[in-house]
Amino acid sequence: MYGEHVRLLYRDIDDCMTFDFVFFDLGLRTESWRIYIIKNIDYGNRPSDGHSTHRLKDEDETYEYICWDGELMSLEDAKQVAAVWADCTSRYIRGLRSFDSYVSRLTGS
């Protein structure tokens, strides 16, 4: 990772998990920020593939990053997405629903 970046810890909405993120400015006009997941997550017996958990990884990168529809034009946008993703991840691990169902419930969409 090169360029402007900020590393932050986030505690999920239910106070069950702590997430370690690096917010990286790609310097592009669209989708300028990427949110890297620094600490590996134990998904227990839940499906942990990238599709089920909204994570991607480039071949030449060490860390996975959050896969999210929409443009992340500012650090604040990226922080909001990271918070929703972390809250959904925590509930997904502890629950029986799909990751997407938690996104719908938390965002109202």
PDB file of N, CA and C in Angstrom:
ATOM      1  N   MET A   1       0.844  -1.179   0.000  1.00  0.00           N
ATOM      2  CA  MET A   1       0.000   0.000   0.000  1.00  0.00           C
ATOM      3  C   MET A   1       0.884   1.235   0.000  1.00  0.00           C
ATOM      4  N   TYR A   2       0.618   2.130  -0.896  1.00  0.00           N
ATOM      5  CA  TYR A   2       1.363   3.376  -0.989  1.00  0.00           C
ATOM      6  C   TYR A   2       0.378   4.530  -1.017  1.00  0.00           C
ATOM      7  N   GLY A   3       0.807   5.703  -0.609  1.00  0.00           N
ATOM      8  CA  GLY A   3      -0.064   6.871  -0.645  1.00  0.00           C
ATOM      9  C   GLY A   3      -0.652   7.182   0.715  1.00  0.00           C
ATOM     10  N   GLU A   4      -1.594   8.136   0.720  1.00  0.00           N
ATOM     11  CA  GLU A   4      -2.214   8.562   1.970  1.00  0.00           C
ATOM     12  C   GLU A   4      -3.052   7.436   2.555  1.00  0.00           C
ATOM     13  N   HIS A   5      -2.862   7.185   3.838  1.00  0.00           N
ATOM     14  CA  HIS A   5      -3.666   6.164   4.499  1.00  0.00           C
ATOM     15  C   HIS A   5      -3.844   6.500   5.979  1.00  0.00           C
ATOM     16  N   VAL A   6      -4.899   5.935   6.554  1.00  0.00           N
ATOM     17  CA  VAL A   6      -5.227   6.122   7.959  1.00  0.00           C
ATOM     18  C   VAL A   6      -5.577   4.753   8.519  1.00  0.00           C
ATOM     19  N   ARG A   7      -4.989   4.418   9.674  1.00  0.00           N
ATOM     20  CA  ARG A   7      -5.308   3.143  10.312  1.00  0.00           C
ATOM     21  C   ARG A   7      -6.181   3.406  11.537  1.00  0.00           C
ATOM     22  N   LEU A   8      -7.299   2.679  11.626  1.00  0.00           N
ATOM     23  CA  LEU A   8      -8.243   2.868  12.727  1.00  0.00           C
ATOM     24  C   LEU A   8      -8.795   1.531  13.202  1.00  0.00           C
ATOM     25  N   LEU A   9      -9.069   1.464  14.496  1.00  0.00           N
ATOM     26  CA  LEU A   9      -9.784   0.333  15.063  1.00  0.00           C
ATOM     27  C   LEU A   9     -11.254   0.709  15.184  1.00  0.00           C
ATOM     28  N   TYR A  10     -12.128  -0.268  14.990  1.00  0.00           N
ATOM     29  CA  TYR A  10     -13.567  -0.038  15.115  1.00  0.00           C
ATOM     30  C   TYR A  10     -14.158  -1.162  15.952  1.00  0.00           C
ATOM     31  N   ARG A  11     -14.946  -0.804  16.951  1.00  0.00           N
ATOM     32  CA  ARG A  11     -15.678  -1.775  17.770  1.00  0.00           C
ATOM     33  C   ARG A  11     -17.103  -1.838  17.240  1.00  0.00           C
ATOM     34  N   ASP A  12     -17.600  -3.053  16.968  1.00  0.00           N
ATOM     35  CA  ASP A  12     -18.909  -3.183  16.322  1.00  0.00           C
ATOM     36  C   ASP A  12     -20.042  -2.677  17.208  1.00  0.00           C
ATOM     37  N   ILE A  13     -21.194  -2.477  16.584  1.00  0.00           N
ATOM     38  CA  ILE A  13     -22.366  -1.894  17.230  1.00  0.00           C
ATOM     39  C   ILE A  13     -22.830  -2.697  18.449  1.00  0.00           C
ATOM     40  N   ASP A  14     -22.585  -4.001  18.461  1.00  0.00           N
ATOM     41  CA  ASP A  14     -22.999  -4.870  19.561  1.00  0.00           C
ATOM     42  C   ASP A  14     -21.888  -5.086  20.585  1.00  0.00           C
ATOM     43  N   ASP A  15     -20.751  -4.423  20.392  1.00  0.00           N
ATOM     44  CA  ASP A  15     -19.607  -4.496  21.308  1.00  0.00           C
ATOM     45  C   ASP A  15     -19.086  -5.930  21.468  1.00  0.00           C
ATOM     46  N   CYS A  16     -19.028  -6.657  20.350  1.00  0.00           N
ATOM     47  CA  CYS A  16     -18.568  -8.049  20.363  1.00  0.00           C
ATOM     48  C   CYS A  16     -17.213  -8.254  19.689  1.00  0.00           C
ATOM     49  N   MET A  17     -16.893  -7.417  18.703  1.00  0.00           N
ATOM     50  CA  MET A  17     -15.666  -7.607  17.929  1.00  0.00           C
ATOM     51  C   MET A  17     -14.987  -6.267  17.671  1.00  0.00           C
ATOM     52  N   THR A  18     -13.661  -6.328  17.558  1.00  0.00           N
ATOM     53  CA  THR A  18     -12.885  -5.154  17.162  1.00  0.00           C
ATOM     54  C   THR A  18     -12.278  -5.429  15.793  1.00  0.00           C
ATOM     55  N   PHE A  19     -12.385  -4.461  14.908  1.00  0.00           N
ATOM     56  CA  PHE A  19     -11.880  -4.574  13.544  1.00  0.00           C
ATOM     57  C   PHE A  19     -10.741  -3.585  13.354  1.00  0.00           C
ATOM     58  N   ASP A  20      -9.732  -4.007  12.618  1.00  0.00           N
ATOM     59  CA  ASP A  20      -8.552  -3.192  12.336  1.00  0.00           C
ATOM     60  C   ASP A  20      -8.549  -2.880  10.839  1.00  0.00           C
ATOM     61  N   PHE A  21      -8.726  -1.605  10.513  1.00  0.00           N
ATOM     62  CA  PHE A  21      -8.826  -1.173   9.121  1.00  0.00           C
ATOM     63  C   PHE A  21      -7.716  -0.194   8.763  1.00  0.00           C
ATOM     64  N   VAL A  22      -7.302  -0.237   7.500  1.00  0.00           N
ATOM     65  CA  VAL A  22      -6.506   0.838   6.916  1.00  0.00           C
ATOM     66  C   VAL A  22      -7.333   1.418   5.776  1.00  0.00           C
ATOM     67  N   PHE A  23      -7.570   2.716   5.853  1.00  0.00           N
ATOM     68  CA  PHE A  23      -8.297   3.454   4.822  1.00  0.00           C
ATOM     69  C   PHE A  23      -7.248   4.062   3.905  1.00  0.00           C
ATOM     70  N   PHE A  24      -7.283   3.660   2.652  1.00  0.00           N
ATOM     71  CA  PHE A  24      -6.229   4.019   1.709  1.00  0.00           C
ATOM     72  C   PHE A  24      -6.802   4.851   0.570  1.00  0.00           C
ATOM     73  N   ASP A  25      -6.224   6.022   0.348  1.00  0.00           N
ATOM     74  CA  ASP A  25      -6.646   6.906  -0.739  1.00  0.00           C
ATOM     75  C   ASP A  25      -5.962   6.462  -2.027  1.00  0.00           C
ATOM     76  N   LEU A  26      -6.761   5.978  -2.973  1.00  0.00           N
ATOM     77  CA  LEU A  26      -6.224   5.509  -4.251  1.00  0.00           C
ATOM     78  C   LEU A  26      -5.856   6.655  -5.180  1.00  0.00           C
ATOM     79  N   GLY A  27      -6.338   7.855  -4.865  1.00  0.00           N
ATOM     80  CA  GLY A  27      -6.017   9.016  -5.686  1.00  0.00           C
ATOM     81  C   GLY A  27      -6.736   9.044  -7.018  1.00  0.00           C
ATOM     82  N   LEU A  28      -7.851   8.346  -7.115  1.00  0.00           N
ATOM     83  CA  LEU A  28      -8.634   8.302  -8.350  1.00  0.00           C
ATOM     84  C   LEU A  28      -9.807   9.264  -8.250  1.00  0.00           C
ATOM     85  N   ARG A  29     -10.375   9.620  -9.389  1.00  0.00           N
ATOM     86  CA  ARG A  29     -11.530  10.530  -9.393  1.00  0.00           C
ATOM     87  C   ARG A  29     -12.799   9.836  -8.895  1.00  0.00           C
ATOM     88  N   THR A  30     -12.915   8.548  -9.154  1.00  0.00           N
ATOM     89  CA  THR A  30     -14.066   7.794  -8.660  1.00  0.00           C
ATOM     90  C   THR A  30     -13.563   6.671  -7.773  1.00  0.00           C
ATOM     91  N   GLU A  31     -14.389   6.307  -6.827  1.00  0.00           N
ATOM     92  CA  GLU A  31     -14.041   5.258  -5.857  1.00  0.00           C
ATOM     93  C   GLU A  31     -12.623   5.446  -5.344  1.00  0.00           C
ATOM     94  N   SER A  32     -12.394   6.590  -4.772  1.00  0.00           N
ATOM     95  CA  SER A  32     -11.054   7.004  -4.399  1.00  0.00           C
ATOM     96  C   SER A  32     -10.486   6.275  -3.187  1.00  0.00           C
ATOM     97  N   TRP A  33     -11.330   5.761  -2.300  1.00  0.00           N
ATOM     98  CA  TRP A  33     -10.840   5.134  -1.074  1.00  0.00           C
ATOM     99  C   TRP A  33     -11.069   3.632  -1.088  1.00  0.00           C
ATOM    100  N   ARG A  34     -10.128   2.897  -0.517  1.00  0.00           N
ATOM    101  CA  ARG A  34     -10.256   1.455  -0.340  1.00  0.00           C
ATOM    102  C   ARG A  34     -10.053   1.162   1.143  1.00  0.00           C
ATOM    103  N   ILE A  35     -10.809   0.205   1.659  1.00  0.00           N
ATOM    104  CA  ILE A  35     -10.760  -0.130   3.082  1.00  0.00           C
ATOM    105  C   ILE A  35     -10.157  -1.519   3.235  1.00  0.00           C
ATOM    106  N   TYR A  36      -8.911  -1.559   3.693  1.00  0.00           N
ATOM    107  CA  TYR A  36      -8.224  -2.831   3.906  1.00  0.00           C
ATOM    108  C   TYR A  36      -8.543  -3.383   5.292  1.00  0.00           C
ATOM    109  N   ILE A  37      -8.699  -4.699   5.362  1.00  0.00           N
ATOM    110  CA  ILE A  37      -8.981  -5.404   6.609  1.00  0.00           C
ATOM    111  C   ILE A  37      -7.654  -5.991   7.080  1.00  0.00           C
ATOM    112  N   ILE A  38      -7.102  -5.437   8.148  1.00  0.00           N
ATOM    113  CA  ILE A  38      -5.752  -5.795   8.574  1.00  0.00           C
ATOM    114  C   ILE A  38      -5.725  -7.064   9.416  1.00  0.00           C
ATOM    115  N   LYS A  39      -6.674  -7.218  10.298  1.00  0.00           N
ATOM    116  CA  LYS A  39      -6.710  -8.381  11.185  1.00  0.00           C
ATOM    117  C   LYS A  39      -7.606  -9.456  10.580  1.00  0.00           C
ATOM    118  N   ASN A  40      -7.098 -10.688  10.506  1.00  0.00           N
ATOM    119  CA  ASN A  40      -7.909 -11.795   9.987  1.00  0.00           C
ATOM    120  C   ASN A  40      -9.132 -12.013  10.868  1.00  0.00           C
ATOM    121  N   ILE A  41     -10.217 -12.413  10.264  1.00  0.00           N
ATOM    122  CA  ILE A  41     -11.480 -12.604  10.963  1.00  0.00           C
ATOM    123  C   ILE A  41     -11.814 -14.088  10.993  1.00  0.00           C
ATOM    124  N   ASP A  42     -12.169 -14.579  12.174  1.00  0.00           N
ATOM    125  CA  ASP A  42     -12.583 -15.969  12.332  1.00  0.00           C
ATOM    126  C   ASP A  42     -14.096 -16.042  12.110  1.00  0.00           C
ATOM    127  N   TYR A  43     -14.492 -16.659  11.017  1.00  0.00           N
ATOM    128  CA  TYR A  43     -15.909 -16.765  10.687  1.00  0.00           C
ATOM    129  C   TYR A  43     -16.560 -18.006  11.297  1.00  0.00           C
ATOM    130  N   GLY A  44     -15.814 -18.749  12.082  1.00  0.00           N
ATOM    131  CA  GLY A  44     -16.372 -19.934  12.722  1.00  0.00           C
ATOM    132  C   GLY A  44     -16.889 -20.910  11.691  1.00  0.00           C
ATOM    133  N   ASN A  45     -18.132 -21.350  11.869  1.00  0.00           N
ATOM    134  CA  ASN A  45     -18.711 -22.321  10.929  1.00  0.00           C
ATOM    135  C   ASN A  45     -19.508 -21.654   9.808  1.00  0.00           C
ATOM    136  N   ARG A  46     -19.468 -20.325   9.724  1.00  0.00           N
ATOM    137  CA  ARG A  46     -20.170 -19.600   8.661  1.00  0.00           C
ATOM    138  C   ARG A  46     -19.334 -19.600   7.382  1.00  0.00           C
ATOM    139  N   PRO A  47     -19.973 -19.574   6.209  1.00  0.00           N
ATOM    140  CA  PRO A  47     -19.206 -19.450   4.967  1.00  0.00           C
ATOM    141  C   PRO A  47     -18.310 -18.206   5.021  1.00  0.00           C
ATOM    142  N   SER A  48     -17.049 -18.376   4.644  1.00  0.00           N
ATOM    143  CA  SER A  48     -16.083 -17.276   4.770  1.00  0.00           C
ATOM    144  C   SER A  48     -15.480 -16.864   3.432  1.00  0.00           C
ATOM    145  N   ASP A  49     -16.087 -17.318   2.344  1.00  0.00           N
ATOM    146  CA  ASP A  49     -15.578 -16.923   1.030  1.00  0.00           C
ATOM    147  C   ASP A  49     -15.814 -15.432   0.816  1.00  0.00           C
ATOM    148  N   GLY A  50     -15.064 -14.866  -0.100  1.00  0.00           N
ATOM    149  CA  GLY A  50     -15.145 -13.437  -0.362  1.00  0.00           C
ATOM    150  C   GLY A  50     -16.518 -12.968  -0.786  1.00  0.00           C
ATOM    151  N   HIS A  51     -17.224 -13.779  -1.558  1.00  0.00           N
ATOM    152  CA  HIS A  51     -18.562 -13.387  -2.017  1.00  0.00           C
ATOM    153  C   HIS A  51     -19.538 -13.289  -0.845  1.00  0.00           C
ATOM    154  N   SER A  52     -19.540 -14.299   0.013  1.00  0.00           N
ATOM    155  CA  SER A  52     -20.469 -14.322   1.150  1.00  0.00           C
ATOM    156  C   SER A  52     -20.204 -13.204   2.142  1.00  0.00           C
ATOM    157  N   THR A  53     -18.947 -12.770   2.234  1.00  0.00           N
ATOM    158  CA  THR A  53     -18.547 -11.816   3.275  1.00  0.00           C
ATOM    159  C   THR A  53     -18.151 -10.445   2.738  1.00  0.00           C
ATOM    160  N   HIS A  54     -18.355 -10.219   1.459  1.00  0.00           N
ATOM    161  CA  HIS A  54     -18.062  -8.921   0.825  1.00  0.00           C
ATOM    162  C   HIS A  54     -16.603  -8.498   1.014  1.00  0.00           C
ATOM    163  N   ARG A  55     -15.684  -9.418   0.667  1.00  0.00           N
ATOM    164  CA  ARG A  55     -14.250  -9.130   0.724  1.00  0.00           C
ATOM    165  C   ARG A  55     -13.611  -9.475  -0.611  1.00  0.00           C
ATOM    166  N   LEU A  56     -12.607  -8.697  -0.980  1.00  0.00           N
ATOM    167  CA  LEU A  56     -11.818  -8.941  -2.186  1.00  0.00           C
ATOM    168  C   LEU A  56     -10.346  -8.886  -1.827  1.00  0.00           C
ATOM    169  N   LYS A  57      -9.521  -9.453  -2.718  1.00  0.00           N
ATOM    170  CA  LYS A  57      -8.070  -9.365  -2.527  1.00  0.00           C
ATOM    171  C   LYS A  57      -7.409  -9.383  -3.895  1.00  0.00           C
ATOM    172  N   ASP A  58      -6.566  -8.402  -4.134  1.00  0.00           N
ATOM    173  CA  ASP A  58      -5.780  -8.381  -5.360  1.00  0.00           C
ATOM    174  C   ASP A  58      -4.620  -9.356  -5.213  1.00  0.00           C
ATOM    175  N   GLU A  59      -4.192  -9.944  -6.320  1.00  0.00           N
ATOM    176  CA  GLU A  59      -3.113 -10.935  -6.284  1.00  0.00           C
ATOM    177  C   GLU A  59      -1.832 -10.398  -5.668  1.00  0.00           C
ATOM    178  N   ASP A  60      -1.531  -9.141  -5.928  1.00  0.00           N
ATOM    179  CA  ASP A  60      -0.270  -8.575  -5.459  1.00  0.00           C
ATOM    180  C   ASP A  60      -0.384  -7.890  -4.095  1.00  0.00           C
ATOM    181  N   GLU A  61      -1.506  -8.039  -3.423  1.00  0.00           N
ATOM    182  CA  GLU A  61      -1.727  -7.395  -2.124  1.00  0.00           C
ATOM    183  C   GLU A  61      -1.654  -8.417  -0.992  1.00  0.00           C
ATOM    184  N   THR A  62      -1.287  -7.954   0.186  1.00  0.00           N
ATOM    185  CA  THR A  62      -1.235  -8.795   1.375  1.00  0.00           C
ATOM    186  C   THR A  62      -2.596  -8.905   2.039  1.00  0.00           C
ATOM    187  N   TYR A  63      -3.346  -7.811   2.041  1.00  0.00           N
ATOM    188  CA  TYR A  63      -4.587  -7.739   2.800  1.00  0.00           C
ATOM    189  C   TYR A  63      -5.822  -7.737   1.900  1.00  0.00           C
ATOM    190  N   GLU A  64      -6.901  -8.273   2.454  1.00  0.00           N
ATOM    191  CA  GLU A  64      -8.195  -8.194   1.788  1.00  0.00           C
ATOM    192  C   GLU A  64      -8.771  -6.807   2.012  1.00  0.00           C
ATOM    193  N   TYR A  65      -9.743  -6.445   1.181  1.00  0.00           N
ATOM    194  CA  TYR A  65     -10.415  -5.169   1.366  1.00  0.00           C
ATOM    195  C   TYR A  65     -11.919  -5.357   1.206  1.00  0.00           C
ATOM    196  N   ILE A  66     -12.668  -4.387   1.708  1.00  0.00           N
ATOM    197  CA  ILE A  66     -14.122  -4.455   1.685  1.00  0.00           C
ATOM    198  C   ILE A  66     -14.638  -4.255   0.268  1.00  0.00           C
ATOM    199  N   CYS A  67     -15.515  -5.154  -0.149  1.00  0.00           N
ATOM    200  CA  CYS A  67     -16.208  -5.042  -1.432  1.00  0.00           C
ATOM    201  C   CYS A  67     -17.558  -4.400  -1.159  1.00  0.00           C
ATOM    202  N   TRP A  68     -17.762  -3.232  -1.748  1.00  0.00           N
ATOM    203  CA  TRP A  68     -18.994  -2.486  -1.489  1.00  0.00           C
ATOM    204  C   TRP A  68     -19.405  -1.746  -2.745  1.00  0.00           C
ATOM    205  N   ASP A  69     -20.691  -1.782  -3.082  1.00  0.00           N
ATOM    206  CA  ASP A  69     -21.201  -1.013  -4.222  1.00  0.00           C
ATOM    207  C   ASP A  69     -21.184   0.465  -3.883  1.00  0.00           C
ATOM    208  N   GLY A  70     -20.903   1.259  -4.856  1.00  0.00           N
ATOM    209  CA  GLY A  70     -20.926   2.709  -4.663  1.00  0.00           C
ATOM    210  C   GLY A  70     -19.529   3.284  -4.555  1.00  0.00           C
ATOM    211  N   GLU A  71     -19.463   4.576  -4.741  1.00  0.00           N
ATOM    212  CA  GLU A  71     -18.184   5.276  -4.713  1.00  0.00           C
ATOM    213  C   GLU A  71     -17.863   5.741  -3.302  1.00  0.00           C
ATOM    214  N   LEU A  72     -16.622   5.630  -2.934  1.00  0.00           N
ATOM    215  CA  LEU A  72     -16.132   6.126  -1.649  1.00  0.00           C
ATOM    216  C   LEU A  72     -15.270   7.342  -1.940  1.00  0.00           C
ATOM    217  N   MET A  73     -15.907   8.490  -1.962  1.00  0.00           N
ATOM    218  CA  MET A  73     -15.232   9.709  -2.405  1.00  0.00           C
ATOM    219  C   MET A  73     -14.462  10.425  -1.299  1.00  0.00           C
ATOM    220  N   SER A  74     -14.701  10.054  -0.046  1.00  0.00           N
ATOM    221  CA  SER A  74     -14.020  10.727   1.056  1.00  0.00           C
ATOM    222  C   SER A  74     -13.695   9.720   2.152  1.00  0.00           C
ATOM    223  N   LEU A  75     -12.805  10.122   3.037  1.00  0.00           N
ATOM    224  CA  LEU A  75     -12.484   9.279   4.184  1.00  0.00           C
ATOM    225  C   LEU A  75     -13.735   9.053   5.027  1.00  0.00           C
ATOM    226  N   GLU A  76     -14.565  10.060   5.179  1.00  0.00           N
ATOM    227  CA  GLU A  76     -15.799   9.912   5.963  1.00  0.00           C
ATOM    228  C   GLU A  76     -16.735   8.879   5.334  1.00  0.00           C
ATOM    229  N   ASP A  77     -16.866   8.890   4.009  1.00  0.00           N
ATOM    230  CA  ASP A  77     -17.658   7.860   3.323  1.00  0.00           C
ATOM    231  C   ASP A  77     -17.104   6.477   3.634  1.00  0.00           C
ATOM    232  N   ALA A  78     -15.797   6.343   3.551  1.00  0.00           N
ATOM    233  CA  ALA A  78     -15.145   5.054   3.793  1.00  0.00           C
ATOM    234  C   ALA A  78     -15.348   4.596   5.236  1.00  0.00           C
ATOM    235  N   LYS A  79     -15.270   5.506   6.187  1.00  0.00           N
ATOM    236  CA  LYS A  79     -15.492   5.155   7.593  1.00  0.00           C
ATOM    237  C   LYS A  79     -16.915   4.647   7.813  1.00  0.00           C
ATOM    238  N   GLN A  80     -17.886   5.284   7.174  1.00  0.00           N
ATOM    239  CA  GLN A  80     -19.279   4.846   7.312  1.00  0.00           C
ATOM    240  C   GLN A  80     -19.476   3.448   6.739  1.00  0.00           C
ATOM    241  N   VAL A  81     -18.888   3.189   5.591  1.00  0.00           N
ATOM    242  CA  VAL A  81     -18.995   1.862   4.979  1.00  0.00           C
ATOM    243  C   VAL A  81     -18.294   0.822   5.846  1.00  0.00           C
ATOM    244  N   ALA A  82     -17.122   1.143   6.371  1.00  0.00           N
ATOM    245  CA  ALA A  82     -16.399   0.207   7.238  1.00  0.00           C
ATOM    246  C   ALA A  82     -17.223  -0.133   8.474  1.00  0.00           C
ATOM    247  N   ALA A  83     -17.885   0.862   9.052  1.00  0.00           N
ATOM    248  CA  ALA A  83     -18.713   0.624  10.236  1.00  0.00           C
ATOM    249  C   ALA A  83     -19.876  -0.309   9.908  1.00  0.00           C
ATOM    250  N   VAL A  84     -20.567  -0.063   8.808  1.00  0.00           N
ATOM    251  CA  VAL A  84     -21.686  -0.929   8.412  1.00  0.00           C
ATOM    252  C   VAL A  84     -21.174  -2.335   8.117  1.00  0.00           C
ATOM    253  N   TRP A  85     -20.059  -2.435   7.384  1.00  0.00           N
ATOM    254  CA  TRP A  85     -19.500  -3.749   7.052  1.00  0.00           C
ATOM    255  C   TRP A  85     -19.121  -4.509   8.328  1.00  0.00           C
ATOM    256  N   ALA A  86     -18.474  -3.838   9.269  1.00  0.00           N
ATOM    257  CA  ALA A  86     -18.069  -4.487  10.521  1.00  0.00           C
ATOM    258  C   ALA A  86     -19.288  -4.940  11.323  1.00  0.00           C
ATOM    259  N   ASP A  87     -20.300  -4.081  11.419  1.00  0.00           N
ATOM    260  CA  ASP A  87     -21.511  -4.452  12.149  1.00  0.00           C
ATOM    261  C   ASP A  87     -22.197  -5.649  11.498  1.00  0.00           C
ATOM    262  N   CYS A  88     -22.269  -5.659  10.186  1.00  0.00           N
ATOM    263  CA  CYS A  88     -22.865  -6.787   9.458  1.00  0.00           C
ATOM    264  C   CYS A  88     -22.037  -8.051   9.636  1.00  0.00           C
ATOM    265  N   THR A  89     -20.723  -7.912   9.590  1.00  0.00           N
ATOM    266  CA  THR A  89     -19.841  -9.066   9.765  1.00  0.00           C
ATOM    267  C   THR A  89     -20.027  -9.685  11.142  1.00  0.00           C
ATOM    268  N   SER A  90     -20.055  -8.866  12.170  1.00  0.00           N
ATOM    269  CA  SER A  90     -20.238  -9.367  13.529  1.00  0.00           C
ATOM    270  C   SER A  90     -21.560 -10.114  13.671  1.00  0.00           C
ATOM    271  N   ARG A  91     -22.617  -9.543  13.154  1.00  0.00           N
ATOM    272  CA  ARG A  91     -23.930 -10.188  13.245  1.00  0.00           C
ATOM    273  C   ARG A  91     -24.001 -11.438  12.365  1.00  0.00           C
ATOM    274  N   TYR A  92     -23.368 -11.391  11.205  1.00  0.00           N
ATOM    275  CA  TYR A  92     -23.324 -12.552  10.307  1.00  0.00           C
ATOM    276  C   TYR A  92     -22.649 -13.739  11.000  1.00  0.00           C
ATOM    277  N   ILE A  93     -21.533 -13.499  11.667  1.00  0.00           N
ATOM    278  CA  ILE A  93     -20.803 -14.574  12.337  1.00  0.00           C
ATOM    279  C   ILE A  93     -21.643 -15.193  13.449  1.00  0.00           C
ATOM    280  N   ARG A  94     -22.368 -14.375  14.175  1.00  0.00           N
ATOM    281  CA  ARG A  94     -23.139 -14.857  15.324  1.00  0.00           C
ATOM    282  C   ARG A  94     -24.553 -15.311  14.965  1.00  0.00           C
ATOM    283  N   GLY A  95     -24.998 -15.042  13.739  1.00  0.00           N
ATOM    284  CA  GLY A  95     -26.385 -15.318  13.374  1.00  0.00           C
ATOM    285  C   GLY A  95     -26.549 -16.427  12.366  1.00  0.00           C
ATOM    286  N   LEU A  96     -27.745 -16.485  11.841  1.00  0.00           N
ATOM    287  CA  LEU A  96     -28.096 -17.519  10.869  1.00  0.00           C
ATOM    288  C   LEU A  96     -28.404 -16.948   9.499  1.00  0.00           C
ATOM    289  N   ARG A  97     -28.485 -15.632   9.391  1.00  0.00           N
ATOM    290  CA  ARG A  97     -28.851 -14.993   8.129  1.00  0.00           C
ATOM    291  C   ARG A  97     -27.619 -14.751   7.258  1.00  0.00           C
ATOM    292  N   SER A  98     -27.895 -14.387   6.011  1.00  0.00           N
ATOM    293  CA  SER A  98     -26.809 -14.030   5.094  1.00  0.00           C
ATOM    294  C   SER A  98     -26.275 -12.645   5.440  1.00  0.00           C
ATOM    295  N   PHE A  99     -25.061 -12.360   5.009  1.00  0.00           N
ATOM    296  CA  PHE A  99     -24.457 -11.042   5.207  1.00  0.00           C
ATOM    297  C   PHE A  99     -25.372  -9.969   4.627  1.00  0.00           C
ATOM    298  N   ASP A 100     -25.878 -10.208   3.410  1.00  0.00           N
ATOM    299  CA  ASP A 100     -26.724  -9.224   2.733  1.00  0.00           C
ATOM    300  C   ASP A 100     -27.996  -8.907   3.514  1.00  0.00           C
ATOM    301  N   SER A 101     -28.543  -9.887   4.219  1.00  0.00           N
ATOM    302  CA  SER A 101     -29.756  -9.615   5.000  1.00  0.00           C
ATOM    303  C   SER A 101     -29.456  -8.657   6.147  1.00  0.00           C
ATOM    304  N   TYR A 102     -28.262  -8.739   6.718  1.00  0.00           N
ATOM    305  CA  TYR A 102     -27.883  -7.797   7.778  1.00  0.00           C
ATOM    306  C   TYR A 102     -27.640  -6.406   7.201  1.00  0.00           C
ATOM    307  N   VAL A 103     -27.087  -6.344   6.003  1.00  0.00           N
ATOM    308  CA  VAL A 103     -26.913  -5.040   5.345  1.00  0.00           C
ATOM    309  C   VAL A 103     -28.277  -4.377   5.185  1.00  0.00           C
ATOM    310  N   SER A 104     -29.252  -5.126   4.686  1.00  0.00           N
ATOM    311  CA  SER A 104     -30.602  -4.584   4.482  1.00  0.00           C
ATOM    312  C   SER A 104     -31.211  -4.108   5.788  1.00  0.00           C
ATOM    313  N   ARG A 105     -31.033  -4.874   6.843  1.00  0.00           N
ATOM    314  CA  ARG A 105     -31.618  -4.510   8.137  1.00  0.00           C
ATOM    315  C   ARG A 105     -30.945  -3.284   8.734  1.00  0.00           C
ATOM    316  N   LEU A 106     -29.632  -3.174   8.600  1.00  0.00           N
ATOM    317  CA  LEU A 106     -28.910  -2.050   9.202  1.00  0.00           C
ATOM    318  C   LEU A 106     -29.019  -0.767   8.396  1.00  0.00           C
ATOM    319  N   THR A 107     -29.142  -0.897   7.087  1.00  0.00           N
ATOM    320  CA  THR A 107     -29.176   0.306   6.249  1.00  0.00           C
ATOM    321  C   THR A 107     -30.585   0.672   5.800  1.00  0.00           C
ATOM    322  N   GLY A 108     -31.528  -0.231   5.997  1.00  0.00           N
ATOM    323  CA  GLY A 108     -32.900   0.036   5.579  1.00  0.00           C
ATOM    324  C   GLY A 108     -33.105  -0.045   4.080  1.00  0.00           C
ATOM    325  N   SER A 109     -32.172  -0.706   3.386  1.00  0.00           N
ATOM    326  CA  SER A 109     -32.314  -0.827   1.923  1.00  0.00           C
ATOM    327  C   SER A 109     -32.497  -2.261   1.497  1.00  0.00           C
TER     328      SER A 109
END
